[in-house]
Amino acid sequence: MTDETDVGARAVLRQLIGHGPLTRPELGAALGLSRASTSPIVNDLMRRGLVAEISTESRGGRGRPVALLDLDDENFTVGGLEIGSDRVLACVYTLRGRRLLRNERSVEVDAANPRGLLRHAVAALHEALDMVDQGGRRLLGVGVSVGGLVDATSGTIKYAPILGWRDVALYAGVTEAFGGRAPVLLDNDANFAALAEQRRRRRDGLPAASLVYLTGTYGISAGIITGERLWRGERGLAGEVGHLIVEPDGRACLCGRRGCLDTRAGMSAIIAAGLGAATAKRRAGVEPDGVAAGVDRLVTLAQSGDAGVVDALIEAGTWLGRGAALVAAMLDPRLVVLGGHYARLAPWILEPAREVFRAALLMPAPEYDQLEVSGLDAWAPVEGAALAALMAVADGVHDLP
């Protein structure tokens, strides 16, 4: 493949990742290529097993049926891994984002021994990949997601409060544990989740050029999409909005300061407040094990009509709306998307959040709601990590197979 063809092939992959399926004329028009230029590139990608004709249809209900092109779902995989404070999540996806196999393991974090947690995490991913490999698919790459300040360029966790990590060389550790099985890349959970949300919206025909995705898993981080691209900031550390001060002299935060948004609207704070206010009696010493289990308990109690839990969730929603309004005032995105476990709590937190959010706007609210719930679940950072591994091929960071 010549350099010129190589550039064209990567451009075709990028277009199909975000906007497929497309006809050949649509693909060529989007990239400014003639049919004569588009067909050889597409044919080469089809021979490589990266692109396939998935169906034929008549556009507009008349005329000759046309073939639709999309990423080939049969030959390659990408992997995603998330390292959390209570569990590690590993999943293998097709190129179109279909889950093939996922693996979840509970863990106990030892801040003094990151290597131990890495071994657990990589073992979970190896297990999932080994099962999928039996089908003969080839792995293109793996993305690794962690909450906190991540220097994606150096592969270093600068600071992850929920894990108690500072200056951990995670990329080197994962690469060593992974044994060179495929290229590895690293970023924080919000950035990866934002990429997954952007692809979902693009492929559903929804606006996706400007959005902020707020994580609802551990701490509150923001994945920022602007001008169609992920924005990381000058040092690659943008988006730690959970540590905006919203309550001077407020509650103590894991970061060592007081009054951070995390202390009111972070998932750990919501779980503690909700369970603490529950009117349903709990057995002494019985507490949910981890964030996901805590959210399960909150949802069960709220659905049963527990007034204490519902009131606590409404209050959390107001704090979340204030935080989202601060983010909107600084970045002016089209949308602020509530992700992760926020989606599960939306029946109780969304409207209070929207009410406070609208009241804080300096300009009249647009005709649509600027505060939305993500269409993805708590696995969004894992899905986005795998997507980033595919985009690394399309962007020339990793080689075409």
XYZ file of C-alpha atoms in Angstrom, residues 55-279:
225
model
C -26.605 -5.127 3.047
C -28.319 -3.571 0.067
C -31.248 -1.198 0.150
C -33.162 1.234 -2.024
C -32.630 4.797 -0.862
C -35.836 6.814 -0.880
C -37.913 3.680 -1.574
C -37.166 3.622 -5.311
C -34.359 3.097 -7.749
C -31.743 0.360 -7.886
C -30.645 -1.149 -4.544
C -27.264 0.129 -3.368
C -24.700 -1.664 -1.230
C -24.002 -0.337 2.260
C -20.451 -0.403 3.572
C -19.472 -0.668 7.207
C -16.685 -1.986 9.367
C -16.272 -5.743 9.051
C -17.519 -7.414 12.230
C -16.086 -10.880 11.601
C -12.278 -10.752 11.492
C -10.868 -8.422 14.143
C -11.475 -7.412 17.742
C -10.492 -4.586 20.083
C -10.312 -4.834 23.852
C -11.236 -2.473 26.670
C -10.185 -2.595 30.307
C -11.251 -0.408 33.232
C -9.413 -0.421 36.556
C -11.625 0.732 39.422
C -11.511 0.829 43.183
C -13.893 -2.095 43.669
C -13.769 -4.015 40.409
C -12.042 -4.397 37.079
C -14.059 -4.592 33.873
C -12.761 -6.220 30.696
C -14.617 -6.570 27.411
C -13.869 -7.636 23.846
C -15.717 -5.889 21.013
C -16.119 -6.211 17.278
C -15.076 -3.257 15.145
C -18.665 -1.993 15.102
C -18.821 -2.033 18.892
C -20.744 -5.273 19.427
C -19.843 -6.982 22.696
C -18.385 -10.439 22.219
C -17.441 -11.240 25.795
C -17.129 -9.299 29.009
C -15.525 -10.155 32.306
C -15.983 -8.476 35.688
C -13.892 -9.147 38.795
C -14.178 -7.720 42.278
C -10.900 -6.390 43.677
C -9.503 -4.841 46.808
C -7.193 -1.919 46.189
C -3.789 -1.800 47.838
C -2.432 1.671 47.083
C 1.085 0.535 47.937
C 0.938 -2.328 45.420
C -0.419 -1.198 42.034
C 1.261 -4.186 40.379
C -1.056 -6.579 42.189
C -4.137 -4.780 40.905
C -2.658 -4.659 37.401
C -2.148 -8.415 37.419
C -5.805 -8.946 38.361
C -6.967 -6.516 35.673
C -4.842 -7.929 32.867
C -5.766 -11.496 33.860
C -9.447 -10.577 33.448
C -8.741 -9.218 29.971
C -6.603 -12.216 28.972
C -9.424 -14.520 30.018
C -11.941 -12.713 27.825
C -9.551 -12.530 24.874
C -8.649 -16.218 25.095
C -12.308 -17.154 24.774
C -12.794 -14.896 21.744
C -9.514 -15.974 20.110
C -10.923 -19.459 19.697
C -13.068 -18.038 16.894
C -9.963 -17.040 14.922
C -10.338 -13.278 15.252
C -7.243 -11.057 15.447
C -6.764 -8.428 18.148
C -5.986 -4.909 16.874
C -5.317 -3.237 20.221
C -6.388 -2.619 23.796
C -7.404 0.548 25.644
C -6.996 0.857 29.414
C -9.214 3.224 31.423
C -8.558 4.643 34.895
C -10.311 7.421 36.812
C -8.157 10.408 37.758
C -5.442 12.579 36.256
C -3.887 10.564 33.450
C -0.969 11.705 31.313
C -1.857 9.706 28.205
C 1.376 10.749 26.452
C 3.704 9.252 29.055
C 1.272 6.574 30.221
C 1.449 7.778 33.818
C -1.297 8.082 36.407
C -0.472 11.471 37.886
C -3.116 11.252 40.595
C -6.036 8.858 41.125
C -7.652 9.693 44.499
C -10.048 6.745 44.463
C -7.101 4.345 44.052
C -4.664 6.272 46.212
C -2.153 6.351 43.330
C 0.355 9.082 42.497
C 2.824 8.951 39.599
C 2.153 5.312 38.745
C 3.714 4.191 35.431
C 0.597 2.316 34.380
C 1.360 2.013 30.661
C 4.649 0.271 31.350
C 3.001 -2.012 33.894
C 0.119 -2.993 31.625
C 2.376 -3.483 28.607
C 4.644 -5.757 30.612
C 1.731 -7.732 32.064
C 0.061 -7.964 28.654
C 3.193 -9.464 27.157
C 3.148 -7.656 23.820
C -0.056 -9.359 22.740
C -1.261 -6.157 21.023
C -0.661 -2.386 21.148
C -1.856 -0.732 24.361
C -3.040 2.819 25.012
C -4.099 4.557 28.208
C -6.454 7.405 29.131
C -8.920 8.393 31.820
C -12.454 7.061 32.072
C -14.162 10.311 31.093
C -12.244 10.725 27.834
C -12.929 7.160 26.767
C -16.604 7.350 27.738
C -16.989 10.599 25.781
C -15.627 8.879 22.654
C -18.114 6.036 23.058
C -20.974 8.499 23.564
C -19.914 10.490 20.518
C -19.878 7.380 18.314
C -23.292 6.293 19.599
C -24.787 9.686 18.812
C -23.133 9.962 15.398
C -24.309 6.535 14.272
C -27.812 7.346 15.541
C -27.810 10.550 13.487
C -27.703 12.835 16.547
C -25.558 15.972 17.081
C -22.171 15.042 18.520
C -19.778 17.857 17.621
C -19.920 19.532 21.034
C -20.671 17.700 24.271
C -19.387 17.101 27.777
C -19.758 13.646 29.296
C -19.825 13.505 33.107
C -18.816 10.175 34.587
C -21.099 8.634 37.155
C -18.893 5.845 38.450
C -16.221 6.830 40.964
C -15.268 10.518 40.989
C -16.805 13.063 38.605
C -14.654 13.664 35.544
C -15.576 15.345 32.276
C -14.833 14.038 28.811
C -14.918 17.072 26.521
C -15.758 16.892 22.806
C -15.375 20.159 20.937
C -15.166 20.680 17.177
C -15.791 16.933 16.759
C -12.546 16.157 18.616
C -11.656 15.097 22.137
C -10.070 18.011 24.032
C -7.498 17.089 26.679
C -6.130 20.509 27.594
C -2.590 21.872 27.546
C -1.093 19.046 29.641
C -3.669 16.403 28.809
C -5.273 16.709 32.243
C -8.493 18.601 31.466
C -11.826 17.572 32.915
C -11.400 16.933 36.649
C -14.568 18.860 37.416
C -15.349 16.757 40.479
C -12.844 18.912 42.322
C -14.463 22.226 41.523
C -15.261 23.914 44.858
C -19.042 24.243 45.102
C -19.382 24.563 48.873
C -16.682 26.606 50.672
C -15.809 24.971 53.998
C -17.941 21.993 52.964
C -17.302 18.302 53.378
C -13.795 16.838 53.306
C -12.772 15.351 49.942
C -10.346 12.534 49.129
C -8.137 15.111 47.414
C -7.494 16.760 50.797
C -9.589 19.871 50.209
C -13.149 20.719 51.249
C -16.334 21.449 49.359
C -15.541 19.652 46.080
C -18.434 18.694 43.816
C -17.489 15.040 44.391
C -18.478 15.349 48.054
C -22.064 16.129 47.078
C -22.699 14.623 43.651
C -20.008 11.948 43.307
C -21.380 8.421 43.364
C -19.763 7.469 46.672
C -21.259 10.563 48.301
C -24.696 9.859 46.814
C -24.636 6.272 48.070
C -23.549 7.318 51.565
C -26.183 10.051 51.781
C -28.956 7.897 50.369
C -28.329 4.856 52.529
C -27.793 7.071 55.559
C -31.202 8.668 55.034
C -33.036 5.420 54.272
C -36.117 4.791 56.382
